[in-house]
C-alpha positions as a printed Julia matrix, in Angstrom:
209×3 Matrix{Float64}:
 76.22  151.8   173.59
 74.77  149.13  171.3
 74.48  145.6   172.66
 77.55  143.48  172.15
 77.45  140.44  169.87
 77.35  137.43  172.2
 79.48  134.51  170.98
 79.77  130.87  172.02
 83.14  129.29  171.14
 83.08  125.61  170.21
 86.36  123.76  169.62
 87.76  120.57  171.1
 91.23  122.08  171.59
 91.5   124.28  174.67
 94.49  126.17  173.28
 92.55  127.05  170.13
 89.59  128.29  172.19
 91.94  130.32  174.37
 93.55  131.87  171.31
 90.2   132.76  169.76
 88.96  134.19  173.05
 92.01  136.43  173.34
 91.49  137.65  169.79
 87.82  138.42  170.39
 88.38  140.02  173.78
 90.17  142.82  171.92
 86.98  143.49  169.94
 84.93  146.03  171.84
 81.61  144.97  170.31
 81.97  141.19  170.84
 81.4   139.3   174.09
 82.48  135.66  174.46
 79.81  134.29  176.78
 80.89  130.63  176.87
 83.07  127.82  175.55
 82.28  124.22  174.6
 84.64  121.37  173.78
 82.24  119.07  171.91
 78.92  119.05  170.08
 76.74  117.93  172.98
 78.14  120.6   175.27
 77.64  123.16  172.51
 73.95  122.31  172.2
 73.43  122.54  175.98
 75.3   125.83  176.32
 73.51  127.34  173.34
 70.19  126.6   175.04
 71.41  128.08  178.31
 73.29  131.13  177.02
 71.35  131.85  173.8
 74.29  133.5   172.01
 73.82  135.59  168.9
 76.63  133.72  167.09
 78.09  130.27  167.63
 81.65  129.88  166.35
 81.48  126.17  165.57
 84.39  123.85  164.8
 83.36  121.41  162.08
 85.35  118.43  163.41
 84.37  117.61  166.97
 84.54  114.38  169.0
 81.24  112.56  169.38
 78.59  114.84  167.88
 80.29  116.74  165.05
 79.81  120.4   164.25
 77.27  119.75  161.5
 75.01  117.7   163.75
 75.39  120.2   166.59
 74.44  122.98  164.19
 71.26  121.17  163.16
 70.27  120.56  166.8
 70.95  124.13  167.88
 68.97  125.6   164.99
 66.07  123.24  165.59
 65.81  124.52  169.14
 66.98  128.11  168.55
 66.31  129.0   164.9
 67.43  132.59  165.42
 70.98  131.56  166.35
 73.67  132.28  163.75
 76.28  129.58  163.19
 79.71  130.45  161.8
 81.5   127.23  160.89
 85.26  126.93  161.39
 87.21  124.2   159.66
 90.66  123.06  158.59
 89.11  121.5   155.49
 88.43  123.17  152.14
 86.43  120.34  150.56
 83.42  121.62  148.65
 81.24  118.82  150.01
 81.82  119.94  153.59
 81.03  123.56  152.75
 77.76  122.56  151.15
 76.87  120.28  154.04
 77.47  123.16  156.44
 75.23  125.5   154.45
 72.58  122.77  154.17
 72.73  122.32  157.96
 71.98  126.02  158.37
 75.4   127.6   158.94
 75.6   131.24  157.89
 79.32  131.09  157.21
 82.28  128.79  156.61
 85.81  130.02  157.22
 89.18  128.31  157.38
 90.67  128.53  160.86
 94.23  127.94  159.66
 94.18  130.92  157.29
 96.97  133.41  157.95
 94.63  136.34  157.3
 91.79  135.02  159.45
 89.8   137.96  160.86
 87.34  136.44  163.32
 85.92  139.75  164.46
 85.02  140.85  160.95
 83.5   137.47  160.09
 81.36  137.47  163.24
 80.14  141.01  162.56
 79.17  140.14  159.0
 77.25  137.05  160.11
 75.54  139.02  162.89
 74.54  141.64  160.3
 72.77  139.0   158.23
 75.44  138.21  155.66
 76.5   134.78  154.47
 80.27  134.57  154.91
 82.38  132.15  152.87
 86.17  132.12  153.04
 87.57  133.62  149.86
 90.09  130.79  149.59
 87.39  128.18  149.06
 87.11  126.84  145.52
 83.42  126.19  144.95
 83.32  126.32  141.17
 83.17  122.63  140.29
 79.88  120.92  139.64
 77.99  124.18  139.17
 77.81  124.32  135.4
 74.92  125.09  133.1
 74.18  128.8   133.51
 72.09  129.95  130.58
 73.55  132.64  128.35
 71.08  135.39  129.18
 71.2   134.95  132.96
 68.32  135.26  135.41
 65.33  137.57  135.07
 64.75  140.44  137.51
 61.99  138.45  139.24
 64.21  135.36  139.49
 67.02  137.44  141.03
 64.52  138.88  143.51
 63.36  135.42  144.52
 66.95  134.18  144.64
 67.71  136.82  147.28
 64.88  135.48  149.43
 66.17  131.93  148.97
 69.65  132.99  150.11
 67.99  134.58  153.16
 66.58  131.15  154.02
 62.94  131.92  153.2
 60.53  129.11  152.28
 58.34  129.2   149.17
 55.38  130.09  151.38
 57.23  132.99  153.02
 58.46  134.3   149.67
 54.97  134.08  148.23
 53.58  136.13  151.15
 56.31  138.76  150.86
 55.87  139.18  147.09
 52.1   138.66  146.92
 52.5   135.65  144.66
 51.06  132.16  144.82
 53.18  129.4   146.34
 53.01  127.53  143.03
 54.39  130.56  141.17
 57.32  130.83  143.58
 57.98  127.1   143.26
 58.04  127.45  139.49
 60.49  130.36  139.69
 62.72  128.38  142.07
 62.72  125.44  139.65
 63.55  127.74  136.73
 66.44  129.31  138.66
 67.93  125.92  139.48
 67.43  124.7   135.93
 69.08  127.83  134.52
 72.11  127.42  136.75
 72.33  123.65  136.51
 71.89  123.31  140.28
 69.61  120.86  142.06
 70.06  121.59  145.77
 69.27  124.72  147.76
 72.64  124.69  149.55
 74.47  124.64  146.2
 72.26  127.46  144.97
 73.06  129.62  148.0
 76.8   129.03  147.62
 76.7   129.73  143.88
 74.66  132.93  144.27
 77.06  134.36  146.84
 80.27  133.36  145.1
 79.09  134.72  141.73
 77.61  137.96  143.03
 74.06  137.15  141.94
 72.72  138.66  145.15
 73.74  141.81  146.97
 74.19  141.09  150.65
 73.54  143.8   153.25
């Protein structure tokens, strides 16, 4: 039997955590190893339990989910954070991606499938709720699109690779990769990496595993 996907639940409402736990307990390949009610507790439990995935509520008392995400990833960069939120605002989604979250889903969605979202994140995918409207402010795509090399580098960017790591993987100079990254952002009218990641996924510019 393959190892189960270990999950830490983080939400300040005990009833919500209980509901999520019951849902996930029915998933044979997922193991809820702990629960936290605020950001500070989440950081401590993540260090202790080292879960594969942290199901993180965005709005938490004290240290919010974004700050907790940054702290967890600073200490445990291999941890995968799946952000849960009641809010659809584009700014929050981008802040979550910028903080390092590998997904952002709406916890009040009627068709919420936590098990599937956790599996996709654990498999290396970036998961964004299909109800999110992330079109605004991402104008400027050039008519002829991105080159094959730019699309290749874009995939590495979406995977969270630095210019130095991309350069090593593709046997290019760091300066060449930096130039390609700048060209990609210029072509798409995007100026931040988080926006670029969101745009690439929503518009199918990269093929996720």
